[in-house]
Amino acid sequence: MIEHATLINGRPTDCLSHRDRGLSYGDGVFETLAVIGGRIIDLDPHLSRLRSGLARLSIPAPNERSLRDEIMQLAAGEARAVLKLIVTRGEGGRGYLPPATVEPTRVLSLFQWPDHPERYHLEGIAASVCRLRLSGSPALAGIKHLNRLENVLASMELGDECQEGLLLDGEGSVIEGIASNVFLLTGNALTTPELSRAGVEGITRARILDVATGMGLQTSIKRVSMNDVERAETLFFSNSIIGIWPVRQLENRSYGLNDRVRRLLQAVTPGFNPAAN
Ligand SMILES: Cc1ncc(COP(=O)(O)O)c(C=O)c1O
């Protein structure tokens, strides 16, 4: 990994002003990208979600050319790494109301690829149902904003035996995983929760829905209950780094893995090479 793996507004530094609104209020958005062989997986959809998240928060988007150049500068030559991209509204004084003119801050940093055992892909993971309930927030639902305290608290609930936790909202609807989206597959029917009140509209979620349609699966985005989860034949989580993690155990319920899940997993998991296992 290159020596200085952080660029703030294009400069190699680790220093960010304490006046940055990303720090004061979580006033910004972020993306977590997989770098494989020096290439960014799904760069265009990530940049497009970043832009739409910024537009929802009325934060001006950074210059796309500079952003792409900086991303490529950090990713160049990396066999496998995680690149995190944060854009905040920039610096401001005290008080919630943003200054009349703002200069957004962009922070790009490179992290080591997490060394999750390959059996999480091949055999599935253990998951639990989090006690924490997500609050409904239609103004923020879907976007990858920086306010992630619910996810922080939920991840502190996870014991050592579980790799992911299932998050429900206050009405008992299943929303997503702590750091992932969730899917239920029964026969030919692939379902993922609708995210109009909470949750992040994952880039991998969109990819999976596309690939699944191409495979002839019937996809739906709708309200999902714990009853639906218990009745599902297979269950899996997705994000840009893990690709797909099938679930083998959720609380006391065991799930199987089938060829359809394996095909989806192969199609969307970055750098997945079953032949190497
Ligand atoms: C809360 C949450 N939901 C969903 C996702 C999946 O998003 P993506 O597929 O874009 O990585 C993530 C990814 O980090 C996440 O943190």
XYZ file of N, CA and C and ligand atoms in Angstrom:
847
model
N 0.844 -1.190 0.000
C 0.000 0.000 0.000
C 0.885 1.249 0.000
N 0.482 2.286 -0.766
C 1.329 3.479 -0.839
C 1.445 4.131 0.542
N 2.540 4.933 0.694
C 2.858 5.413 2.043
C 1.807 6.384 2.579
N 1.499 7.422 1.780
C 0.493 8.343 2.299
C -0.831 8.088 1.621
N -1.680 7.388 2.341
C -2.876 6.874 1.690
C -4.100 7.719 1.977
N -3.909 8.992 2.276
C -5.070 9.877 2.459
C -4.880 11.158 1.662
N -5.904 11.529 0.943
C -5.885 12.813 0.238
C -7.068 13.629 0.755
N -6.789 14.839 1.239
C -7.889 15.722 1.636
C -7.876 16.916 0.699
N -8.963 17.079 -0.017
C -9.043 18.103 -1.077
C -7.839 18.020 -2.011
N -7.438 16.785 -2.305
C -6.379 16.548 -3.280
C -4.979 16.568 -2.720
N -4.825 16.943 -1.427
C -3.472 17.037 -0.854
C -3.206 15.858 0.078
N -1.973 15.295 0.039
C -1.652 14.199 0.967
C -1.492 14.720 2.389
N -2.483 14.521 3.222
C -2.445 14.993 4.613
C -3.457 14.186 5.417
N -3.269 14.174 6.744
C -4.264 13.539 7.612
C -5.055 14.595 8.367
N -4.762 15.885 8.110
C -5.349 16.943 8.941
C -6.636 17.496 8.351
N -7.646 17.509 9.195
C -8.954 18.035 8.806
C -9.342 19.051 9.879
N -9.923 20.173 9.469
C -10.294 21.212 10.441
C -11.344 20.703 11.421
N -11.215 21.113 12.698
C -12.234 20.752 13.694
C -13.542 21.472 13.396
N -13.496 22.462 12.493
C -14.711 23.196 12.119
C -15.476 22.498 10.981
N -14.945 21.357 10.519
C -15.629 20.688 9.407
C -16.995 20.176 9.872
N -18.014 20.443 9.072
C -19.377 20.060 9.457
C -19.605 18.551 9.408
N -18.702 17.853 8.729
C -18.779 16.388 8.774
C -18.558 15.904 10.201
N -17.636 16.557 10.900
C -17.338 16.214 12.295
C -18.429 16.741 13.228
N -18.852 17.989 13.027
C -19.838 18.583 13.944
C -21.205 17.917 13.847
N -21.643 17.636 12.633
C -23.036 17.197 12.459
C -23.201 15.957 11.590
N -22.120 15.341 11.185
C -22.257 14.240 10.226
C -22.847 14.758 8.919
N -22.497 15.998 8.586
C -23.124 16.703 7.462
C -22.394 16.347 6.158
N -22.699 15.177 5.629
C -22.041 14.751 4.396
C -22.410 13.317 4.057
N -21.761 12.804 3.051
C -22.040 11.429 2.597
C -20.719 10.694 2.374
N -20.799 9.385 2.256
C -19.575 8.623 1.980
C -19.869 7.433 1.087
N -18.791 6.901 0.523
C -18.840 5.692 -0.308
C -17.699 4.796 0.118
N -17.925 3.505 0.091
C -16.860 2.540 0.368
C -16.696 1.696 -0.889
N -15.498 1.770 -1.466
C -15.295 1.163 -2.783
C -14.270 0.041 -2.722
N -14.494 -0.997 -3.513
C -13.521 -2.087 -3.611
C -12.529 -1.759 -4.731
N -11.235 -1.886 -4.396
C -10.182 -1.724 -5.413
C -9.610 -3.113 -5.667
N -9.705 -3.578 -6.905
C -9.163 -4.894 -7.249
C -8.281 -4.702 -8.478
N -7.018 -5.076 -8.355
C -6.085 -4.939 -9.483
C -6.007 -3.503 -9.984
N -6.009 -2.532 -9.047
C -5.878 -1.124 -9.433
C -7.144 -0.516 -10.006
N -8.198 -1.319 -10.125
C -9.468 -0.825 -10.696
C -10.511 -0.695 -9.591
N -11.394 0.292 -9.756
C -12.487 0.445 -8.794
C -13.696 -0.325 -9.321
N -14.257 -1.147 -8.478
C -15.459 -1.884 -8.885
C -16.678 -0.953 -8.783
N -17.441 -0.908 -9.862
C -18.692 -0.116 -9.885
C -18.479 1.370 -9.575
N -17.411 1.943 -10.118
C -17.130 3.354 -9.817
C -18.289 4.272 -10.229
N -18.825 4.067 -11.436
C -19.869 4.995 -11.902
C -21.108 4.977 -10.998
N -21.637 3.784 -10.659
C -22.790 3.807 -9.742
C -22.468 4.419 -8.379
N -21.247 4.213 -7.877
C -20.896 4.818 -6.589
C -20.892 6.348 -6.705
N -20.292 6.849 -7.802
C -20.234 8.315 -7.944
C -21.633 8.886 -8.168
N -22.462 8.092 -8.819
C -23.811 8.587 -9.059
C -24.619 8.604 -7.747
N -24.442 7.582 -6.878
C -25.125 7.628 -5.571
C -24.589 8.791 -4.728
N -23.256 9.015 -4.817
C -22.658 10.131 -4.074
C -23.316 11.444 -4.502
N -23.427 11.639 -5.821
C -24.021 12.881 -6.338
C -25.473 13.022 -5.885
N -26.234 11.911 -5.949
C -27.641 12.072 -5.582
C -27.793 12.273 -4.078
N -26.915 11.664 -3.265
C -26.945 11.907 -1.820
C -26.631 13.372 -1.523
N -25.610 13.905 -2.213
C -25.236 15.309 -2.008
C -26.393 16.223 -2.423
N -27.047 15.891 -3.533
C -28.167 16.722 -4.001
C -29.298 16.700 -2.967
N -29.577 15.520 -2.380
C -30.652 15.444 -1.362
C -30.318 16.327 -0.158
N -29.009 16.488 0.137
C -28.604 17.302 1.291
C -28.279 18.747 0.886
N -28.486 19.055 -0.393
C -28.145 20.392 -0.929
C -26.693 20.766 -0.660
N -25.796 19.805 -0.873
C -24.348 20.064 -0.796
C -23.838 20.071 -2.234
N -23.082 21.114 -2.627
C -22.581 21.122 -4.013
C -21.645 19.927 -4.252
N -21.762 19.309 -5.409
C -20.919 18.138 -5.718
C -19.520 18.608 -6.087
N -18.483 17.876 -5.652
C -17.120 18.251 -6.064
C -16.936 18.010 -7.559
N -15.918 18.648 -8.105
C -15.623 18.478 -9.524
C -15.346 17.003 -9.824
N -16.123 16.456 -10.755
C -16.066 15.016 -11.018
C -14.698 14.579 -11.544
N -14.107 15.421 -12.407
C -12.801 15.065 -12.999
C -11.740 14.940 -11.894
N -11.703 15.964 -10.981
C -10.700 15.922 -9.902
C -10.931 14.695 -9.026
N -12.200 14.424 -8.741
C -12.513 13.284 -7.880
C -12.030 11.979 -8.507
N -12.315 11.829 -9.782
C -11.896 10.590 -10.465
C -10.369 10.490 -10.491
N -9.698 11.623 -10.759
C -8.227 11.608 -10.803
C -7.661 11.190 -9.452
N -8.236 11.759 -8.380
C -7.717 11.445 -7.039
C -7.974 9.979 -6.685
N -9.142 9.489 -7.063
C -9.456 8.075 -6.791
C -8.434 7.180 -7.503
N -8.159 7.488 -8.769
C -7.234 6.652 -9.541
C -5.811 6.768 -8.990
N -5.469 7.963 -8.493
C -4.141 8.179 -7.898
C -3.951 7.248 -6.688
N -4.969 7.124 -5.855
C -4.848 6.260 -4.671
C -4.939 4.778 -5.028
N -5.757 4.467 -6.025
C -6.016 3.053 -6.325
C -4.905 2.419 -7.164
N -4.126 3.264 -7.878
C -3.138 2.737 -8.835
C -2.216 1.728 -8.178
N -2.087 0.577 -8.788
C -1.132 -0.428 -8.332
C -1.600 -1.249 -7.139
N -2.783 -0.970 -6.592
C -3.266 -1.736 -5.432
C -3.904 -3.041 -5.898
N -3.389 -4.162 -5.414
C -3.956 -5.451 -5.809
C -5.360 -5.605 -5.227
N -5.497 -5.283 -3.955
C -6.785 -5.365 -3.259
C -6.768 -4.364 -2.136
N -7.713 -3.462 -2.124
C -7.781 -2.475 -1.041
C -9.200 -1.934 -0.956
N -9.458 -1.235 0.135
C -10.751 -0.577 0.308
C -10.500 0.922 0.241
N -11.239 1.607 -0.595
C -11.076 3.055 -0.709
C -12.330 3.727 -0.154
N -12.123 4.587 0.821
C -13.267 5.285 1.399
C -13.261 6.722 0.930
N -14.401 7.179 0.474
C -14.546 8.521 -0.067
C -15.621 9.237 0.740
N -15.226 10.361 1.348
C -16.176 11.144 2.146
C -16.293 12.526 1.524
N -17.493 13.030 1.394
C -17.662 14.436 1.010
C -18.540 15.100 2.065
N -18.008 16.156 2.698
C -18.802 16.876 3.694
C -19.176 18.247 3.136
N -20.065 18.927 3.866
C -20.472 20.264 3.413
C -19.311 21.252 3.549
N -18.275 20.867 4.291
C -17.113 21.756 4.461
C -17.133 22.423 5.826
N -16.349 23.486 5.953
C -16.224 24.143 7.258
C -17.394 25.077 7.522
N -17.697 25.249 8.816
C -18.763 26.175 9.196
C -18.542 26.609 10.617
N -19.296 27.594 11.061
C -19.186 28.048 12.454
C -20.037 27.165 13.341
N -20.426 27.719 14.519
C -21.283 26.956 15.403
C -22.732 27.108 14.910
N -23.564 26.126 15.145
C -24.961 26.236 14.721
C -25.238 25.357 13.510
N -26.486 24.852 13.463
C -26.833 23.898 12.403
C -26.891 24.528 11.011
N -27.350 25.794 10.974
C -27.569 26.399 9.650
C -26.242 26.556 8.915
N -26.147 25.990 7.726
C -24.877 26.105 6.977
C -24.616 27.549 6.573
N -23.324 27.924 6.425
C -23.017 29.261 5.905
C -23.612 29.431 4.509
N -23.777 30.692 4.095
C -24.403 30.962 2.794
C -23.599 30.326 1.657
N -22.269 30.403 1.744
C -21.459 29.718 0.731
C -20.589 28.680 1.429
N -20.523 27.523 0.816
C -19.729 26.446 1.414
C -18.751 25.892 0.385
N -17.660 25.370 0.897
C -16.638 24.724 0.059
C -16.539 23.282 0.532
N -17.212 22.337 -0.156
C -17.225 20.955 0.334
C -15.816 20.386 0.520
N -15.698 19.518 1.519
C -14.418 18.851 1.784
C -14.498 17.446 1.204
N -13.441 17.013 0.508
C -13.406 15.613 0.064
C -12.225 14.917 0.720
N -12.513 13.757 1.275
C -11.489 12.969 1.966
C -11.464 11.600 1.322
N -10.300 11.224 0.798
C -10.160 9.892 0.204
C -9.118 9.133 0.997
N -9.429 7.948 1.466
C -8.392 7.173 2.147
C -8.458 5.709 1.768
N -7.272 5.118 1.824
C -7.119 3.728 1.408
C -6.919 2.863 2.644
N -7.600 1.723 2.693
C -7.488 0.801 3.824
C -7.142 -0.585 3.312
N -6.589 -1.405 4.244
C -6.305 -2.782 3.853
C -7.593 -3.546 3.597
N -7.494 -4.481 2.689
C -8.637 -5.362 2.407
C -8.887 -6.224 3.651
N -10.132 -6.319 4.134
C -10.370 -7.125 5.349
C -10.125 -8.607 5.074
N -9.459 -9.289 6.003
C -9.129 -10.689 5.709
C -10.186 -11.646 6.280
N -11.431 -11.472 5.787
C -12.506 -12.386 6.191
C -12.227 -13.772 5.636
N -12.470 -14.809 6.436
C -12.247 -16.168 5.908
C -13.152 -16.444 4.703
N -12.598 -17.163 3.727
C -13.338 -17.464 2.507
C -14.569 -18.338 2.786
N -14.554 -19.027 3.967
C -15.708 -19.888 4.260
C -16.990 -19.062 4.477
N -16.848 -17.773 4.769
C -18.061 -16.958 4.889
C -18.821 -16.948 3.552
N -18.072 -16.958 2.457
C -18.721 -17.029 1.148
C -19.188 -18.440 0.835
N -18.343 -19.405 1.181
C -18.596 -20.774 0.723
C -19.612 -21.505 1.596
N -19.592 -21.207 2.925
C -20.486 -21.945 3.833
C -21.541 -21.052 4.468
N -21.318 -19.744 4.425
C -22.273 -18.810 5.025
C -21.810 -18.333 6.394
N -22.524 -17.349 6.895
C -22.150 -16.730 8.180
C -23.246 -16.963 9.218
N -22.893 -16.666 10.478
C -23.896 -16.644 11.543
C -24.290 -15.189 11.768
N -25.582 -14.964 11.955
C -26.062 -13.592 12.160
C -27.049 -13.577 13.322
N -27.250 -12.378 13.874
C -28.248 -12.264 14.938
C -29.212 -11.130 14.588
N -30.314 -11.071 15.325
C -31.268 -9.981 15.128
C -30.938 -8.914 16.176
N -30.629 -7.705 15.715
C -30.218 -6.655 16.659
C -31.400 -6.201 17.514
N -31.099 -5.865 18.769
C -32.142 -5.311 19.651
C -32.467 -3.876 19.226
N -31.428 -3.148 18.803
C -31.632 -1.758 18.383
C -32.632 -1.694 17.223
N -33.544 -0.744 17.279
C -34.486 -0.538 16.172
C -34.131 0.760 15.445
N -34.081 0.685 14.120
C -33.763 1.880 13.328
C -34.916 2.861 13.391
N -34.585 4.141 13.469
C -35.676 5.114 13.428
C -36.035 5.400 11.976
N -37.301 5.718 11.770
C -37.766 6.054 10.424
C -37.365 7.495 10.133
N -36.741 7.718 8.989
C -36.279 9.065 8.650
C -36.353 9.241 7.138
N -37.584 9.465 6.618
C -37.748 9.521 5.153
C -36.826 10.530 4.485
N -36.477 11.638 5.200
C -35.624 12.657 4.565
C -34.230 12.120 4.269
N -33.808 11.096 5.035
C -32.440 10.581 4.876
C -32.407 9.151 4.332
N -33.574 8.522 4.249
C -33.598 7.109 3.862
C -32.982 6.918 2.487
N -32.226 5.843 2.347
C -31.652 5.465 1.050
C -30.246 5.988 0.842
N -29.931 7.196 1.369
C -28.615 7.764 1.055
C -27.568 7.316 2.074
N -26.317 7.376 1.651
C -25.233 6.908 2.527
C -24.636 8.124 3.236
N -25.448 8.685 4.150
C -25.004 9.876 4.881
C -24.067 9.468 6.022
N -23.451 10.488 6.618
C -22.419 10.200 7.625
C -22.976 9.932 9.029
N -24.290 10.103 9.207
C -24.855 9.859 10.548
C -25.072 8.368 10.745
N -24.131 7.695 11.345
C -24.192 6.229 11.411
C -24.185 5.721 12.849
N -24.697 6.540 13.797
C -24.631 6.132 15.203
C -25.460 4.885 15.487
N -26.574 4.712 14.778
C -27.371 3.494 15.004
C -26.562 2.261 14.603
N -25.811 2.397 13.499
C -24.990 1.259 13.047
C -23.848 0.996 14.020
N -23.308 2.083 14.596
C -22.232 1.933 15.587
C -22.771 1.163 16.797
N -23.927 1.592 17.303
C -24.505 0.915 18.482
C -24.855 -0.532 18.156
N -25.440 -0.753 16.984
C -25.829 -2.122 16.618
C -24.596 -3.014 16.504
N -23.502 -2.484 15.946
C -22.316 -3.334 15.776
C -21.714 -3.686 17.140
N -21.944 -2.829 18.155
C -21.443 -3.140 19.491
C -22.275 -4.237 20.163
N -23.467 -4.504 19.615
C -24.296 -5.601 20.145
C -23.811 -6.968 19.677
N -23.128 -6.994 18.513
C -22.764 -8.274 17.885
C -21.732 -9.011 18.732
N -22.000 -10.251 19.033
C -21.006 -11.044 19.758
C -19.936 -11.555 18.799
N -18.926 -12.260 19.345
C -17.835 -12.780 18.511
C -18.302 -13.838 17.519
N -19.411 -14.510 17.856
C -19.835 -15.636 16.996
C -20.587 -15.170 15.760
N -21.033 -13.913 15.760
C -21.851 -13.453 14.627
C -21.075 -12.472 13.761
N -21.251 -12.622 12.457
C -20.532 -11.754 11.519
C -21.384 -10.581 11.045
N -22.692 -10.673 11.189
C -23.556 -9.565 10.767
C -24.824 -9.607 11.610
N -25.502 -8.456 11.701
C -26.736 -8.364 12.474
C -27.852 -7.834 11.595
N -29.055 -8.338 11.842
C -30.212 -7.910 11.060
C -30.890 -6.750 11.792
N -31.174 -5.682 11.060
C -31.773 -4.482 11.661
C -33.232 -4.335 11.244
N -34.085 -4.104 12.235
C -35.507 -3.871 11.991
C -35.805 -2.423 12.357
N -36.947 -1.916 11.885
C -37.334 -0.572 12.337
C -38.323 -0.690 13.491
N -38.817 0.451 13.984
C -39.687 0.481 15.161
C -41.002 -0.241 14.931
N -41.375 -0.432 13.665
C -42.644 -1.127 13.380
C -42.438 -2.615 13.156
N -41.202 -3.078 13.314
C -40.941 -4.515 13.150
C -40.641 -4.920 11.712
N -40.496 -3.949 10.813
C -40.124 -4.306 9.432
C -38.623 -4.538 9.366
N -38.236 -5.554 8.601
C -36.817 -5.831 8.382
C -36.304 -4.801 7.375
N -35.146 -4.176 7.688
C -34.623 -3.123 6.801
C -33.344 -3.567 6.086
N -32.331 -3.979 6.865
C -31.028 -4.304 6.250
C -30.119 -4.928 7.294
N -28.852 -5.157 6.924
C -27.846 -5.584 7.878
C -27.172 -4.355 8.467
N -26.302 -4.566 9.470
C -25.642 -3.417 10.101
C -24.803 -2.659 9.063
N -24.131 -3.402 8.186
C -23.287 -2.755 7.167
C -23.573 -3.354 5.793
N -24.823 -3.702 5.558
C -25.143 -4.422 4.318
C -26.639 -4.369 4.051
N -27.029 -4.765 2.865
C -28.447 -4.983 2.559
C -28.758 -6.464 2.728
N -30.048 -6.784 2.804
C -30.434 -8.175 3.033
C -31.393 -8.641 1.934
N -31.277 -9.912 1.578
C -32.137 -10.526 0.554
C -32.697 -11.838 1.066
N -33.923 -12.170 0.626
C -34.563 -13.457 0.922
C -34.794 -14.137 -0.419
N -34.416 -15.399 -0.523
C -34.651 -16.124 -1.775
C -35.403 -17.413 -1.464
N -36.598 -17.531 -2.034
C -37.410 -18.736 -1.851
C -37.871 -19.181 -3.227
N -37.437 -20.365 -3.635
C -37.746 -20.817 -5.003
C -37.159 -19.816 -5.977
N -38.055 -19.256 -6.798
C -37.628 -18.344 -7.842
C -37.760 -16.875 -7.420
N -38.219 -16.671 -6.190
C -38.585 -15.310 -5.770
C -37.515 -14.683 -4.878
N -36.953 -13.585 -5.378
C -35.913 -12.869 -4.633
C -36.506 -11.550 -4.121
N -36.422 -11.365 -2.808
C -37.029 -10.167 -2.197
C -36.000 -9.419 -1.376
N -36.060 -8.094 -1.449
C -35.238 -7.258 -0.565
C -36.148 -6.154 -0.016
N -35.908 -5.730 1.238
C -36.822 -4.749 1.838
C -36.853 -3.416 1.108
N -38.027 -2.780 1.158
C -38.128 -1.417 0.612
C -37.537 -0.463 1.653
N -36.910 0.629 1.174
C -36.086 1.465 2.048
C -36.554 2.923 2.050
N -37.886 3.115 2.056
C -38.368 4.495 1.972
C -38.301 5.221 3.319
N -38.126 4.467 4.417
C -38.090 5.125 5.742
C -36.744 4.967 6.442
N -35.958 3.995 6.022
C -34.651 3.768 6.661
C -33.807 2.896 5.736
N -32.491 2.871 5.997
C -31.602 1.988 5.228
C -30.866 2.700 4.110
N -29.892 1.989 3.573
C -29.044 2.519 2.500
C -29.345 1.751 1.211
N -29.570 2.474 0.136
C -29.795 1.789 -1.150
C -28.443 1.371 -1.713
N -28.056 0.138 -1.439
C -26.730 -0.355 -1.774
C -26.493 -0.475 -3.273
N -25.254 -0.238 -3.655
C -24.844 -0.423 -5.048
C -24.883 -1.923 -5.377
N -24.459 -2.747 -4.429
C -24.465 -4.197 -4.661
C -25.901 -4.710 -4.727
N -26.781 -4.120 -3.910
C -28.212 -4.488 -3.941
C -28.759 -4.283 -5.364
N -28.431 -3.111 -5.956
C -28.915 -2.834 -7.315
C -28.322 -3.841 -8.305
N -27.030 -4.145 -8.148
C -26.375 -5.126 -9.047
C -27.053 -6.482 -8.946
N -27.329 -6.898 -7.694
C -27.939 -8.218 -7.475
C -29.319 -8.273 -8.132
N -30.098 -7.202 -7.978
C -31.438 -7.192 -8.576
C -31.337 -7.321 -10.098
N -30.336 -6.659 -10.678
C -30.105 -6.732 -12.132
C -29.719 -8.136 -12.574
N -28.696 -8.687 -11.887
C -28.193 -10.014 -12.249
C -29.304 -11.045 -12.072
N -30.074 -10.905 -10.989
C -31.136 -11.866 -10.692
C -32.192 -11.841 -11.791
N -32.528 -10.648 -12.263
C -33.514 -10.543 -13.340
C -32.984 -11.257 -14.578
N -31.679 -11.056 -14.862
C -31.049 -11.734 -15.996
C -31.061 -13.251 -15.837
N -31.054 -13.719 -14.589
C -31.071 -15.169 -14.332
C -32.490 -15.727 -14.377
N -33.468 -14.857 -14.573
C -34.854 -15.318 -14.643
C -35.535 -15.400 -13.276
N -34.902 -14.811 -12.239
C -35.559 -14.798 -10.925
C -36.613 -13.694 -10.904
N -37.621 -13.889 -10.060
C -38.643 -12.853 -9.902
C -38.240 -11.982 -8.742
N -37.916 -10.722 -9.029
C -37.412 -9.872 -7.957
C -38.511 -8.943 -7.438
N -38.487 -8.684 -6.145
C -39.409 -7.679 -5.612
C -38.774 -6.913 -4.470
N -39.169 -5.646 -4.394
C -38.729 -4.752 -3.313
C -39.986 -4.428 -2.537
N -40.080 -4.937 -1.302
C -41.316 -4.704 -0.555
C -41.074 -4.776 0.941
N -42.127 -4.505 1.711
C -42.019 -4.611 3.165
C -41.745 -6.065 3.519
N -40.772 -6.287 4.411
C -40.396 -7.654 4.810
C -40.561 -7.763 6.327
N -41.224 -8.831 6.774
C -41.415 -9.044 8.220
C -40.477 -10.149 8.702
N -40.371 -10.319 10.022
C -39.560 -11.414 10.554
C -40.169 -12.763 10.172
N -41.501 -12.800 10.009
C -42.142 -14.039 9.531
C -41.629 -14.415 8.152
N -41.507 -13.415 7.269
C -40.970 -13.664 5.921
C -39.556 -14.219 6.025
N -38.764 -13.640 6.929
C -37.365 -14.082 7.080
C -37.343 -15.533 7.562
N -38.202 -15.845 8.527
C -38.200 -17.214 9.052
C -38.660 -18.221 8.002
N -39.561 -17.783 7.114
C -40.084 -18.717 6.103
C -39.169 -18.840 4.876
N -38.203 -17.913 4.737
C -37.371 -17.917 3.516
C -36.499 -19.172 3.451
N -36.237 -19.636 2.228
C -35.339 -20.803 2.063
C -33.891 -20.394 2.272
N -33.523 -19.262 1.686
C -32.144 -18.786 1.847
C -32.174 -17.288 2.122
N -31.116 -16.859 2.773
C -31.021 -15.470 3.215
C -29.588 -15.039 2.954
N -29.380 -13.807 2.481
C -27.987 -13.351 2.364
C -27.872 -11.845 2.522
N -26.656 -11.409 2.891
C -26.339 -9.994 3.052
C -25.433 -9.571 1.900
N -25.442 -8.277 1.576
C -24.586 -7.802 0.475
C -24.018 -6.420 0.774
N -22.782 -6.228 0.388
C -22.236 -4.866 0.262
C -21.055 -4.881 -0.702
N -20.474 -3.708 -0.935
C -19.469 -3.578 -1.996
C -18.172 -4.303 -1.688
N -17.913 -4.613 -0.443
C -16.655 -5.273 -0.095
C -16.853 -6.778 0.058
N -17.896 -7.176 0.763
C -18.117 -8.635 0.947
C -18.764 -9.247 -0.286
N -19.359 -8.447 -1.128
C -20.165 -9.009 -2.218
C -21.406 -9.612 -1.583
N -21.457 -10.950 -1.562
C -22.573 -11.630 -0.891
C -22.029 -12.539 0.200
N -22.635 -12.437 1.368
C -22.421 -13.428 2.424
C -23.743 -14.160 2.646
N -23.807 -15.432 2.266
C -25.012 -16.202 2.591
C -25.089 -16.391 4.109
N -26.304 -16.572 4.618
C -26.486 -16.811 6.054
C -26.698 -18.313 6.261
N -25.918 -18.896 7.190
C -26.178 -20.308 7.504
C -26.990 -20.436 8.785
N -26.912 -19.372 9.628
C -27.626 -19.409 10.901
C -28.066 -18.001 11.284
N -29.360 -17.831 11.556
C -29.837 -16.563 12.126
C -30.563 -16.914 13.412
N -29.986 -16.505 14.544
C -30.500 -16.933 15.847
C -30.628 -18.458 15.840
N -31.853 -19.024 16.056
C -31.967 -20.493 16.106
C -32.304 -21.135 14.772
N -32.458 -20.318 13.739
C -32.912 -20.844 12.448
C -31.699 -21.084 11.547
N -31.632 -22.298 10.936
C -30.550 -22.593 9.970
C -31.064 -22.388 8.551
N -30.177 -21.943 7.688
C -30.543 -21.760 6.279
C -29.589 -22.548 5.403
N -30.086 -22.942 4.231
C -29.226 -23.640 3.270
C -28.626 -22.636 2.294
N -27.829 -23.196 1.398
C -27.211 -22.404 0.332
C -27.547 -23.154 -0.950
N -27.926 -22.459 -1.988
C -28.212 -23.216 -3.211
C -27.497 -22.599 -4.417
N -27.667 -23.231 -5.566
C -26.936 -22.812 -6.757
C -27.264 -21.392 -7.186
N -28.523 -21.000 -6.958
C -28.894 -19.635 -7.370
C -28.106 -18.607 -6.558
N -28.002 -18.861 -5.248
C -27.237 -17.922 -4.404
C -25.770 -17.945 -4.841
N -25.251 -19.152 -5.119
C -23.831 -19.246 -5.544
C -23.597 -18.467 -6.826
N -24.550 -18.542 -7.756
C -24.375 -17.818 -9.028
C -24.402 -16.306 -8.797
N -25.313 -15.854 -7.931
C -25.361 -14.415 -7.621
C -24.062 -13.986 -6.949
N -23.613 -14.832 -6.016
C -22.377 -14.541 -5.272
C -21.184 -14.391 -6.224
N -21.074 -15.333 -7.145
C -19.959 -15.272 -8.106
C -20.030 -14.013 -8.948
N -21.261 -13.602 -9.288
C -21.415 -12.452 -10.187
C -21.082 -11.131 -9.496
N -21.311 -11.023 -8.178
C -21.173 -9.693 -7.559
C -20.077 -9.590 -6.510
N -19.396 -10.685 -6.192
C -18.393 -10.605 -5.121
C -17.048 -10.187 -5.693
N -16.495 -9.014 -5.236
C -15.258 -8.522 -5.830
C -14.092 -9.481 -5.626
N -13.446 -9.847 -6.722
C -12.243 -10.678 -6.661
C -12.501 -12.112 -6.247
N -13.776 -12.552 -6.247
C -14.071 -13.910 -5.777
C -13.582 -14.938 -6.799
N -12.797 -15.885 -6.288
C -12.243 -16.899 -7.187
C -12.321 -18.264 -6.506
N -13.451 -18.958 -6.719
C -13.644 -20.220 -5.993
C -12.573 -21.244 -6.320
N -11.970 -21.118 -7.524
C -10.947 -22.071 -7.932
C -9.725 -21.990 -7.036
N -9.532 -20.805 -6.409
C -8.359 -20.604 -5.552
C -8.545 -21.233 -4.175
N -9.763 -21.741 -3.894
C -10.006 -22.280 -2.550
C -9.845 -23.791 -2.501
C -25.897 0.400 6.469
C -25.504 -0.129 5.128
N -26.446 -0.629 4.299
C -26.134 -1.128 3.088
C -24.817 -1.146 2.650
C -24.495 -1.730 1.294
O -24.109 -0.729 0.401
P -23.157 -1.025 -0.861
O -23.700 -2.225 -1.567
O -23.279 0.219 -1.672
O -21.785 -1.260 -0.344
C -23.813 -0.635 3.467
C -22.419 -0.637 3.017
O -21.515 -0.292 3.725
C -24.163 -0.103 4.727
O -23.224 0.394 5.571
